[in-house]
């Protein structure tokens, strides 16, 4: 059994929030750079130029890439041989988020209840926490600040087995087409297929954590990912929705077994400010990834 | 990828070189320019605009409908659909890019009727908003979503002028310099997004 203190978790989450919000991951930067080099529409090329300049400026001067610093998603892969000391894991995560948003001058974008008061909680808590128990004695934490521009254009649909791959294709295209400029393209399109409604939605969100350039290990799914990238870029929505060659940087599909009568599909859209940061903690030693 | 020094990042000299200056608010002589702007044109906004997003719009429209006083005289003014990050010490304002304009569509016609002349945001507007713009004379500018760091550098002055209790959703009065935008919908109703697709 390895012990990890709640304080280490808290400090790691704080650090990851700030890092994610100010520094765009390398794979996302490279994909945007490639899109700019390949873009022939002059206005779209200039928009990508501004997006890249913005990322450079944000990293250099420690300014949030986007003012929508999101609702904070925290994905925890907790080794089953770990004991958390001196506190409750989820409290530690919340405290880390609160510290990052208050001390880091990040925008607080969370309201206390969705329907009635909609009063700002003042520290961007609570986060949404997804925990998976895994073998081993390490804990991996990934922070993803998720903005609402792209989230509001995301959708789940309960297809049925007869709809098949054609139904999935139609639904994905419909969601992206409808999002137009609103979701801040170029997008990363996360698709979750299988399980039941909630599982599909979770897989779609988790798919957004994959590096751009990675493929689903199942070659049939990987081929479907490629096909959807071409089809989506064929829509011509383009950077900022003003036309152009790159509407999406990647399509990531994750699947799970499902019921004999079901084919749930979720499409979670991610804007070009695809922010995420991870760290692994092993007996009090932290490695930022 | 290597990072260039941020001092070399000037949107006027880079992606928006050659863009036309547009002076705000659209009062007095400036108003004429509004009618000459055409959808798709790149502009650099100079002058005053006010931030407002969902909650501030709800309050503004409520006040107008109830015949109450509104905290900002909207006549000739431009609203930027945005809610900033807090300013770090020694800076004017935190990250400040556009939010999705469509959420304000239900309120915008009422504000245009009350004299609002311009809006800045990202994304598609409803036909009802465009109709109100053509009828009363207004323009919708689009700026780059997700470029909040760069856009915050175009703000030379910022102060909260209303609804401070709303935090990031308060109304800020901004003074902007070389703020890059594209004419999204012009005063004749031409729409850059509908042309793009």
Short mmCIF file of C-alpha atoms in Angstrom, two decimals:
data_model
loop_
_atom_site.label_atom_id
_atom_site.label_comp_id
_atom_site.label_asym_id
_atom_site.label_seq_id
_atom_site.Cartn_x
_atom_site.Cartn_y
_atom_site.Cartn_z
CA UNK A 1 0.00 0.00 0.00
CA UNK A 2 1.38 3.43 -0.96
CA UNK A 3 0.27 6.58 0.80
CA UNK A 4 -0.44 9.83 -1.02
CA UNK A 5 -1.45 12.86 0.96
CA UNK A 6 -4.53 14.86 0.11
CA UNK A 7 -2.31 17.95 0.09
CA UNK A 8 -0.23 16.54 -2.76
CA UNK A 9 -3.43 15.92 -4.72
CA UNK A 10 -4.64 19.46 -4.01
CA UNK A 11 -1.36 21.08 -5.07
CA UNK A 12 -1.16 18.96 -8.21
CA UNK A 13 -4.69 19.88 -9.27
CA UNK A 14 -3.96 23.58 -8.67
CA UNK A 15 -0.82 23.42 -10.79
CA UNK A 16 -2.53 21.47 -13.58
CA UNK A 17 -5.46 23.92 -13.80
CA UNK A 18 -3.18 26.90 -14.30
CA UNK A 19 -0.91 25.05 -16.73
CA UNK A 20 -3.82 23.80 -18.84
CA UNK A 21 -5.38 27.24 -19.03
CA UNK A 22 -2.21 29.05 -20.11
CA UNK A 23 -0.31 26.52 -22.20
CA UNK A 24 -1.88 24.75 -25.16
CA UNK A 25 -0.65 21.13 -25.53
CA UNK A 26 2.08 20.61 -28.12
CA UNK A 27 0.00 18.29 -30.32
CA UNK A 28 -2.78 20.88 -30.54
CA UNK A 29 -0.32 23.65 -31.45
CA UNK A 30 1.26 21.49 -34.15
CA UNK A 31 -2.13 20.60 -35.61
CA UNK A 32 -3.13 24.29 -35.73
CA UNK A 33 0.21 25.21 -37.30
CA UNK A 34 -0.27 22.53 -39.96
CA UNK A 35 -3.81 23.73 -40.62
CA UNK A 36 -2.54 27.29 -41.13
CA UNK A 37 0.18 26.19 -43.53
CA UNK A 38 -2.32 24.18 -45.58
CA UNK A 39 -5.13 26.76 -45.59
CA UNK A 40 -5.65 28.50 -48.93
CA UNK A 41 -8.56 30.78 -47.96
CA UNK A 42 -6.75 34.02 -46.94
CA UNK A 43 -9.22 35.09 -44.23
CA UNK A 44 -9.22 31.62 -42.66
CA UNK A 45 -5.42 31.57 -42.76
CA UNK A 46 -5.36 34.90 -40.91
CA UNK A 47 -7.81 33.60 -38.29
CA UNK A 48 -5.52 30.62 -37.67
CA UNK A 49 -2.65 33.12 -37.48
CA UNK A 50 -4.46 35.00 -34.71
CA UNK A 51 -5.24 31.74 -32.90
CA UNK A 52 -1.55 30.74 -32.97
CA UNK A 53 -0.34 34.22 -31.97
CA UNK A 54 -2.84 34.08 -29.12
CA UNK A 55 -1.43 30.74 -27.91
CA UNK A 56 2.13 32.10 -28.00
CA UNK A 57 1.14 35.23 -26.14
CA UNK A 58 -0.81 33.26 -23.53
CA UNK A 59 2.12 30.93 -22.81
CA UNK A 60 4.64 33.76 -22.72
CA UNK A 61 2.76 36.19 -20.55
CA UNK A 62 0.77 33.65 -18.51
CA UNK A 63 -2.62 34.85 -19.70
CA UNK A 64 -5.53 32.39 -20.06
CA UNK A 65 -5.70 31.27 -23.71
CA UNK A 66 -9.46 31.86 -23.62
CA UNK A 67 -11.49 33.88 -21.13
CA UNK A 68 -13.85 30.93 -20.76
CA UNK A 69 -11.68 29.04 -18.32
CA UNK A 70 -14.42 26.49 -18.21
CA UNK A 71 -16.11 24.18 -15.83
CA UNK A 72 -13.22 22.10 -14.53
CA UNK A 73 -13.16 18.43 -15.47
CA UNK A 74 -10.81 16.28 -13.42
CA UNK A 75 -10.13 12.72 -14.53
CA UNK A 76 -8.49 10.54 -11.91
CA UNK A 77 -6.98 7.14 -12.55
CA UNK A 78 -6.47 5.89 -9.03
CA UNK A 79 -4.22 2.89 -8.46
CA UNK A 80 -6.01 0.40 -6.24
CA UNK A 81 -2.91 0.06 -4.00
CA UNK A 82 -3.03 3.71 -2.97
CA UNK A 83 -4.33 5.08 0.28
CA UNK A 84 -5.17 8.80 0.44
CA UNK A 85 -4.01 10.28 3.75
CA UNK A 86 -5.16 13.30 5.70
CA UNK A 87 -8.29 14.09 3.79
CA UNK A 88 -10.95 13.10 1.31
CA UNK A 89 -9.84 12.82 -2.31
CA UNK A 90 -12.71 14.83 -3.78
CA UNK A 91 -12.31 17.64 -1.22
CA UNK A 92 -8.63 17.84 -2.10
CA UNK A 93 -9.47 18.10 -5.80
CA UNK A 94 -12.06 20.83 -5.16
CA UNK A 95 -9.61 22.77 -3.02
CA UNK A 96 -7.02 22.57 -5.79
CA UNK A 97 -9.53 23.93 -8.30
CA UNK A 98 -10.60 26.75 -5.96
CA UNK A 99 -6.99 27.77 -5.30
CA UNK A 100 -6.12 27.79 -8.99
CA UNK A 101 -9.11 29.92 -10.00
CA UNK A 102 -8.83 32.39 -7.11
CA UNK A 103 -5.04 32.70 -6.91
CA UNK A 104 -4.50 32.35 -10.65
CA UNK A 105 -6.94 35.14 -11.66
CA UNK A 106 -9.02 32.72 -13.72
CA UNK A 107 -12.65 33.39 -14.55
CA UNK A 108 -15.16 31.80 -12.23
CA UNK A 109 -17.83 30.33 -14.48
CA UNK A 110 -19.82 27.99 -12.24
CA UNK A 111 -23.25 28.78 -10.78
CA UNK A 112 -24.62 27.10 -7.69
CA UNK A 113 -27.77 25.63 -9.19
CA UNK A 114 -28.82 25.47 -12.82
CA UNK A 115 -32.46 26.50 -12.54
CA UNK A 116 -33.19 29.01 -9.82
CA UNK A 117 -30.56 31.34 -8.29
CA UNK A 118 -27.78 30.71 -10.81
CA UNK A 119 -25.48 32.36 -8.27
CA UNK A 120 -21.77 32.26 -9.05
CA UNK A 121 -19.98 30.00 -6.54
CA UNK A 122 -17.01 32.37 -6.62
CA UNK A 123 -14.21 29.82 -6.95
CA UNK A 124 -15.26 27.70 -9.95
CA UNK A 125 -16.16 24.74 -7.72
CA UNK A 126 -17.52 22.19 -7.82
CA UNK A 127 -15.51 20.49 -10.56
CA UNK A 128 -16.83 17.45 -12.41
CA UNK A 129 -14.73 14.50 -11.26
CA UNK A 130 -14.49 11.17 -13.05
CA UNK A 131 -12.59 8.45 -11.22
CA UNK A 132 -11.44 5.10 -12.53
CA UNK A 133 -9.82 2.56 -10.23
CA UNK A 134 -6.85 0.98 -12.00
CA UNK A 135 -4.19 -1.58 -11.03
CA UNK A 136 -0.99 -0.30 -9.42
CA UNK A 137 0.18 2.28 -6.93
CA UNK A 138 0.17 5.46 -9.01
CA UNK A 139 -2.44 8.13 -9.44
CA UNK A 140 -2.80 9.94 -12.73
CA UNK A 141 -4.69 13.22 -12.76
CA UNK A 142 -5.81 15.01 -15.90
CA UNK A 143 -7.41 18.44 -15.78
CA UNK A 144 -9.54 19.62 -18.68
CA UNK A 145 -11.12 23.09 -18.39
CA UNK A 146 -14.18 22.78 -20.65
CA UNK A 147 -15.76 25.86 -22.15
CA UNK A 148 -19.43 26.10 -22.95
CA UNK A 149 -19.30 27.39 -26.53
CA UNK A 150 -18.51 23.93 -27.83
CA UNK A 151 -20.27 22.07 -25.01
CA UNK A 152 -23.61 23.73 -25.83
CA UNK A 153 -23.42 22.36 -29.38
CA UNK A 154 -22.77 18.76 -28.22
CA UNK A 155 -25.48 16.08 -28.27
CA UNK A 156 -26.48 12.53 -27.43
CA UNK A 157 -28.85 10.41 -29.50
CA UNK A 158 -30.25 6.97 -28.77
CA UNK A 159 -29.94 5.28 -32.15
CA UNK A 160 -31.10 1.69 -32.54
CA UNK A 161 -29.09 -1.22 -33.99
CA UNK A 162 -30.79 -0.91 -37.40
CA UNK A 163 -29.40 2.61 -37.80
CA UNK A 164 -25.90 1.10 -37.96
CA UNK A 165 -22.74 2.94 -38.96
CA UNK A 166 -24.69 5.02 -41.49
CA UNK A 167 -26.87 6.35 -38.66
CA UNK A 168 -23.82 7.22 -36.59
CA UNK A 169 -22.24 9.02 -39.55
CA UNK A 170 -25.41 11.02 -40.19
CA UNK A 171 -25.72 12.02 -36.52
CA UNK A 172 -22.07 13.11 -36.18
CA UNK A 173 -22.32 15.18 -39.37
CA UNK A 174 -25.61 16.71 -38.24
CA UNK A 175 -24.13 17.82 -34.89
CA UNK A 176 -21.02 19.35 -36.48
CA UNK A 177 -22.98 21.04 -39.25
CA UNK A 178 -25.42 22.55 -36.78
CA UNK A 179 -22.58 23.85 -34.59
CA UNK A 180 -21.26 25.95 -37.49
CA UNK A 181 -19.12 28.78 -36.13
CA UNK A 182 -20.53 28.61 -32.59
CA UNK A 183 -18.29 25.87 -31.24
CA UNK A 184 -15.09 27.73 -32.27
CA UNK A 185 -13.75 25.53 -35.06
CA UNK A 186 -11.36 24.00 -35.93
CA UNK A 187 -12.80 21.38 -33.62
CA UNK A 188 -11.80 18.13 -32.04
CA UNK A 189 -14.82 15.86 -32.31
CA UNK A 190 -15.18 13.31 -29.52
CA UNK A 191 -17.57 10.46 -30.30
CA UNK A 192 -18.72 7.88 -27.76
CA UNK A 193 -20.57 4.84 -29.06
CA UNK A 194 -22.05 2.06 -26.95
CA UNK A 195 -22.86 1.37 -23.33
CA UNK A 196 -26.04 3.23 -22.43
CA UNK A 197 -26.79 6.95 -22.62
CA UNK A 198 -24.45 8.10 -19.83
CA UNK A 199 -21.61 5.79 -20.88
CA UNK A 200 -21.68 7.10 -24.46
CA UNK A 201 -21.53 10.68 -23.16
CA UNK A 202 -18.62 9.85 -20.86
CA UNK A 203 -16.71 8.12 -23.66
CA UNK A 204 -17.24 11.12 -25.95
CA UNK A 205 -15.74 13.43 -23.33
CA UNK A 206 -12.87 11.03 -22.61
CA UNK A 207 -12.13 10.83 -26.33
CA UNK A 208 -11.24 14.53 -26.21
CA UNK A 209 -8.28 13.72 -23.97
CA UNK A 210 -6.57 11.69 -26.67
CA UNK A 211 -3.59 13.26 -28.43
CA UNK A 212 -4.21 14.61 -31.90
CA UNK A 213 -2.66 12.13 -34.30
CA UNK A 214 -3.63 9.08 -32.22
CA UNK A 215 -6.04 6.50 -33.63
CA UNK A 216 -8.48 4.09 -32.03
CA UNK A 217 -6.67 0.73 -31.64
CA UNK A 218 -9.44 -1.08 -33.56
CA UNK A 219 -8.51 -0.58 -37.25
CA UNK A 220 -12.19 -0.49 -38.28
CA UNK A 221 -12.87 2.33 -35.84
CA UNK A 222 -9.65 4.08 -36.87
CA UNK A 223 -10.78 3.96 -40.52
CA UNK A 224 -14.15 5.43 -39.50
CA UNK A 225 -12.33 8.24 -37.65
CA UNK A 226 -10.36 9.09 -40.82
CA UNK A 227 -13.46 8.96 -42.97
CA UNK A 228 -15.29 11.36 -40.63
CA UNK A 229 -12.35 13.81 -40.61
CA UNK A 230 -12.56 14.04 -44.41
CA UNK A 231 -16.34 14.35 -44.41
CA UNK A 232 -16.32 17.06 -41.71
CA UNK A 233 -13.60 19.05 -43.46
CA UNK A 234 -15.66 18.73 -46.62
CA UNK A 235 -18.39 20.80 -44.92
CA UNK A 236 -16.26 23.92 -45.44
CA UNK A 237 -17.24 25.53 -42.12
CA UNK A 238 -13.57 26.36 -41.59
CA UNK A 239 -11.67 28.23 -38.87
CA UNK A 240 -13.99 30.57 -37.00
CA UNK A 241 -16.83 29.36 -39.23
CA UNK A 242 -15.84 31.70 -42.06
CA UNK A 243 -15.07 28.97 -44.59
CA UNK A 244 -11.90 27.07 -45.32
CA UNK A 245 -10.28 23.67 -45.42
CA UNK A 246 -10.04 22.83 -41.71
CA UNK A 247 -13.27 22.41 -39.80
CA UNK A 248 -11.83 19.72 -37.53
CA UNK A 249 -8.33 18.84 -36.39
CA UNK A 250 -9.31 15.31 -35.38
CA UNK A 251 -12.16 12.87 -34.76
CA UNK A 252 -11.65 10.57 -31.80
CA UNK A 253 -14.05 7.66 -31.36
CA UNK A 254 -14.29 5.52 -28.24
CA UNK A 255 -16.56 2.49 -28.04
CA UNK A 256 -17.95 0.15 -25.39
CA UNK A 257 -20.12 -2.97 -25.55
CA UNK A 258 -23.81 -2.22 -25.60
CA UNK A 259 -27.24 -3.85 -25.18
CA UNK A 260 -28.70 -6.02 -27.98
CA UNK A 261 -31.36 -3.37 -28.52
CA UNK A 262 -29.20 -0.25 -28.26
CA UNK A 263 -26.86 2.00 -30.24
CA UNK A 264 -26.30 5.12 -28.17
CA UNK A 265 -24.07 7.80 -29.70
CA UNK A 266 -22.70 10.95 -28.08
CA UNK A 267 -20.85 13.73 -29.85
CA UNK A 268 -18.84 16.03 -27.62
CA UNK A 269 -17.35 18.99 -29.43
CA UNK A 270 -14.10 20.60 -28.34
CA UNK A 271 -13.06 24.05 -29.57
CA UNK A 272 -9.54 24.72 -30.85
CA UNK A 273 -8.52 25.84 -27.35
CA UNK A 274 -8.24 22.14 -26.50
CA UNK A 275 -6.80 22.54 -23.03
CA UNK A 276 -5.61 19.67 -20.89
CA UNK A 277 -2.75 18.86 -18.54
CA UNK A 278 -1.80 15.67 -16.75
CA UNK A 279 0.46 14.51 -13.94
CA UNK A 280 1.34 11.20 -12.35
CA UNK A 281 1.86 10.95 -8.60
CA UNK A 282 3.84 8.06 -7.17
CA UNK A 283 4.49 8.12 -3.44
CA UNK A 284 4.60 11.90 -3.15
CA UNK A 285 6.73 12.34 -6.28
CA UNK A 286 4.95 14.24 -9.00
CA UNK A 287 5.75 14.10 -12.67
CA UNK A 288 3.98 16.61 -14.88
CA UNK A 289 3.31 15.06 -18.26
CA UNK B 1 7.48 24.89 -31.74
CA UNK B 2 9.46 27.97 -30.75
CA UNK B 3 7.75 30.90 -29.14
CA UNK B 4 8.39 34.32 -30.58
CA UNK B 5 8.69 37.19 -28.19
CA UNK B 6 5.20 38.53 -27.59
CA UNK B 7 6.31 42.09 -28.27
CA UNK B 8 6.52 41.10 -31.94
CA UNK B 9 2.85 40.10 -31.92
CA UNK B 10 0.94 43.07 -33.27
CA UNK B 11 -2.27 42.12 -34.98
CA UNK B 12 -2.21 45.37 -36.98
CA UNK B 13 1.11 44.36 -38.50
CA UNK B 14 0.35 40.66 -38.82
CA UNK B 15 -2.95 38.93 -39.58
CA UNK B 16 -5.00 42.17 -39.75
CA UNK B 17 -2.55 44.28 -41.78
CA UNK B 18 -4.30 46.70 -44.07
CA UNK B 19 -7.60 46.47 -42.19
CA UNK B 20 -9.75 49.57 -41.96
CA UNK B 21 -10.02 51.53 -38.69
CA UNK B 22 -13.55 51.89 -37.33
CA UNK B 23 -14.09 54.40 -34.52
CA UNK B 24 -16.58 53.73 -31.72
CA UNK B 25 -19.13 54.58 -30.49
CA UNK B 26 -21.29 55.18 -33.55
CA UNK B 27 -22.33 58.67 -32.50
CA UNK B 28 -21.94 61.93 -34.44
CA UNK B 29 -19.68 61.59 -37.48
CA UNK B 30 -18.78 57.99 -36.66
CA UNK B 31 -22.33 56.83 -37.34
CA UNK B 32 -22.00 57.34 -41.11
CA UNK B 33 -19.22 54.78 -41.27
CA UNK B 34 -21.57 52.14 -39.91
CA UNK B 35 -23.62 52.22 -43.12
CA UNK B 36 -20.54 51.89 -45.33
CA UNK B 37 -19.30 48.68 -43.68
CA UNK B 38 -19.75 45.50 -45.71
CA UNK B 39 -19.98 41.89 -44.52
CA UNK B 40 -16.63 40.11 -44.76
CA UNK B 41 -14.55 43.26 -44.40
CA UNK B 42 -11.70 43.17 -41.87
CA UNK B 43 -11.66 46.05 -39.42
CA UNK B 44 -9.69 47.29 -36.43
CA UNK B 45 -12.05 48.70 -33.79
CA UNK B 46 -10.91 51.82 -31.95
CA UNK B 47 -12.69 53.46 -29.02
CA UNK B 48 -15.38 52.56 -26.54
CA UNK B 49 -17.48 49.44 -26.15
CA UNK B 50 -19.36 47.80 -23.29
CA UNK B 51 -19.30 44.14 -22.30
CA UNK B 52 -22.57 42.35 -21.61
CA UNK B 53 -23.55 38.70 -21.72
CA UNK B 54 -26.55 36.60 -20.68
CA UNK B 55 -27.31 37.88 -17.18
CA UNK B 56 -26.64 41.57 -17.99
CA UNK B 57 -28.88 41.33 -21.07
CA UNK B 58 -31.67 39.85 -19.00
CA UNK B 59 -31.46 42.81 -16.61
CA UNK B 60 -31.16 45.44 -19.37
CA UNK B 61 -34.19 44.14 -21.23
CA UNK B 62 -36.18 43.80 -18.02
CA UNK B 63 -35.45 47.46 -17.20
CA UNK B 64 -36.38 48.64 -20.69
CA UNK B 65 -39.64 46.66 -20.62
CA UNK B 66 -40.55 47.97 -17.17
CA UNK B 67 -39.72 51.55 -18.15
CA UNK B 68 -36.92 51.68 -15.56
CA UNK B 69 -33.66 53.52 -15.97
CA UNK B 70 -30.89 51.52 -17.66
CA UNK B 71 -27.36 51.95 -16.27
CA UNK B 72 -25.82 52.59 -19.70
CA UNK B 73 -27.22 54.90 -22.38
CA UNK B 74 -27.22 52.47 -25.31
CA UNK B 75 -27.77 55.04 -28.05
CA UNK B 76 -24.95 54.77 -30.60
CA UNK B 77 -23.07 52.27 -28.46
CA UNK B 78 -21.51 48.89 -29.17
CA UNK B 79 -21.86 45.84 -26.93
CA UNK B 80 -19.14 43.19 -26.78
CA UNK B 81 -20.51 39.77 -25.85
CA UNK B 82 -17.80 38.84 -23.40
CA UNK B 83 -17.00 38.19 -19.75
CA UNK B 84 -13.36 38.70 -18.79
CA UNK B 85 -10.98 36.83 -16.55
CA UNK B 86 -9.96 38.99 -13.57
CA UNK B 87 -7.03 41.35 -14.21
CA UNK B 88 -3.72 40.18 -12.82
CA UNK B 89 -1.84 42.88 -10.89
CA UNK B 90 -0.28 45.37 -13.28
CA UNK B 91 -2.58 44.51 -16.19
CA UNK B 92 -5.66 46.27 -17.58
CA UNK B 93 -7.88 43.20 -17.78
CA UNK B 94 -7.65 39.41 -17.98
CA UNK B 95 -8.31 37.23 -21.01
CA UNK B 96 -11.26 38.62 -22.93
CA UNK B 97 -12.51 36.90 -26.07
CA UNK B 98 -16.04 36.72 -27.48
CA UNK B 99 -18.78 34.40 -26.27
CA UNK B 100 -21.42 32.85 -28.54
CA UNK B 101 -23.67 35.67 -29.76
CA UNK B 102 -26.69 33.47 -30.47
CA UNK B 103 -27.55 33.28 -26.77
CA UNK B 104 -28.20 37.02 -26.85
CA UNK B 105 -30.50 36.82 -29.89
CA UNK B 106 -33.62 36.82 -27.73
CA UNK B 107 -32.59 40.18 -26.21
CA UNK B 108 -30.76 41.93 -29.05
CA UNK B 109 -33.74 43.26 -31.06
CA UNK B 110 -35.02 45.08 -27.96
CA UNK B 111 -31.64 46.75 -27.42
CA UNK B 112 -31.29 47.68 -31.10
CA UNK B 113 -34.72 49.28 -30.91
CA UNK B 114 -33.41 51.27 -27.92
CA UNK B 115 -30.53 52.63 -29.99
CA UNK B 116 -27.76 50.04 -29.82
CA UNK B 117 -25.69 50.37 -33.02
CA UNK B 118 -23.20 47.56 -32.83
CA UNK B 119 -22.47 44.14 -31.40
CA UNK B 120 -19.24 42.17 -31.23
CA UNK B 121 -19.19 38.40 -30.70
CA UNK B 122 -18.86 35.10 -32.49
CA UNK B 123 -21.33 32.89 -34.32
CA UNK B 124 -24.58 33.10 -36.21
CA UNK B 125 -27.39 35.61 -35.51
CA UNK B 126 -31.08 34.87 -35.87
CA UNK B 127 -33.13 36.37 -38.68
CA UNK B 128 -35.07 38.40 -36.09
CA UNK B 129 -31.84 40.10 -35.02
CA UNK B 130 -30.81 40.77 -38.61
CA UNK B 131 -34.25 42.25 -39.38
CA UNK B 132 -33.94 44.60 -36.39
CA UNK B 133 -30.45 45.59 -37.56
CA UNK B 134 -31.68 46.47 -41.05
CA UNK B 135 -34.70 48.32 -39.71
CA UNK B 136 -32.85 50.46 -37.16
CA UNK B 137 -29.34 50.51 -38.64
CA UNK B 138 -26.82 48.41 -36.75
CA UNK B 139 -23.79 46.24 -37.45
CA UNK B 140 -22.57 42.92 -36.05
CA UNK B 141 -18.84 42.34 -35.81
CA UNK B 142 -17.30 38.91 -35.46
CA UNK B 143 -14.00 38.45 -33.71
CA UNK B 144 -11.82 35.40 -33.14
CA UNK B 145 -13.27 32.99 -30.58
CA UNK B 146 -10.67 31.49 -28.28
CA UNK B 147 -8.22 34.36 -28.74
CA UNK B 148 -8.90 35.97 -25.36
CA UNK B 149 -5.25 36.53 -24.46
CA UNK B 150 -4.49 38.46 -27.63
CA UNK B 151 -7.76 40.42 -27.53
CA UNK B 152 -7.15 41.46 -23.91
CA UNK B 153 -4.01 43.21 -25.13
CA UNK B 154 -6.21 45.43 -27.33
CA UNK B 155 -7.92 46.89 -24.25
CA UNK B 156 -6.26 50.05 -22.96
CA UNK B 157 -8.76 50.82 -20.21
CA UNK B 158 -11.47 48.83 -18.41
CA UNK B 159 -13.87 49.65 -15.60
CA UNK B 160 -17.03 48.08 -14.23
CA UNK B 161 -19.95 50.47 -14.78
CA UNK B 162 -22.95 48.31 -13.84
CA UNK B 163 -24.10 45.05 -12.26
CA UNK B 164 -20.88 44.51 -10.31
CA UNK B 165 -22.61 41.73 -8.36
CA UNK B 166 -22.59 39.61 -11.54
CA UNK B 167 -18.82 39.17 -11.38
CA UNK B 168 -17.56 38.23 -14.86
CA UNK B 169 -21.02 39.07 -16.21
CA UNK B 170 -20.91 42.70 -15.00
CA UNK B 171 -20.97 45.47 -17.60
CA UNK B 172 -17.46 46.79 -18.24
CA UNK B 173 -16.73 49.95 -20.18
CA UNK B 174 -13.73 49.21 -22.38
CA UNK B 175 -11.46 51.40 -24.42
CA UNK B 176 -9.96 49.38 -27.25
CA UNK B 177 -7.08 49.95 -29.65
CA UNK B 178 -6.56 47.90 -32.82
CA UNK B 179 -9.19 45.35 -31.82
CA UNK B 180 -9.40 42.91 -34.78
CA UNK B 181 -12.83 42.01 -36.12
CA UNK B 182 -14.69 41.12 -39.30
CA UNK B 183 -17.99 42.66 -40.34
CA UNK B 184 -20.28 39.70 -39.69
CA UNK B 185 -23.65 41.21 -40.60
CA UNK B 186 -23.78 44.66 -42.18
CA UNK B 187 -26.55 47.24 -41.94
CA UNK B 188 -28.12 45.89 -45.15
CA UNK B 189 -28.41 42.42 -43.65
CA UNK B 190 -25.59 40.75 -45.60
CA UNK B 191 -24.27 37.90 -43.48
CA UNK B 192 -20.71 36.60 -43.74
CA UNK B 193 -21.62 33.18 -42.34
CA UNK B 194 -24.48 32.59 -44.74
CA UNK B 195 -22.18 33.58 -47.60
CA UNK B 196 -19.43 31.26 -46.35
CA UNK B 197 -21.64 28.17 -46.39
#
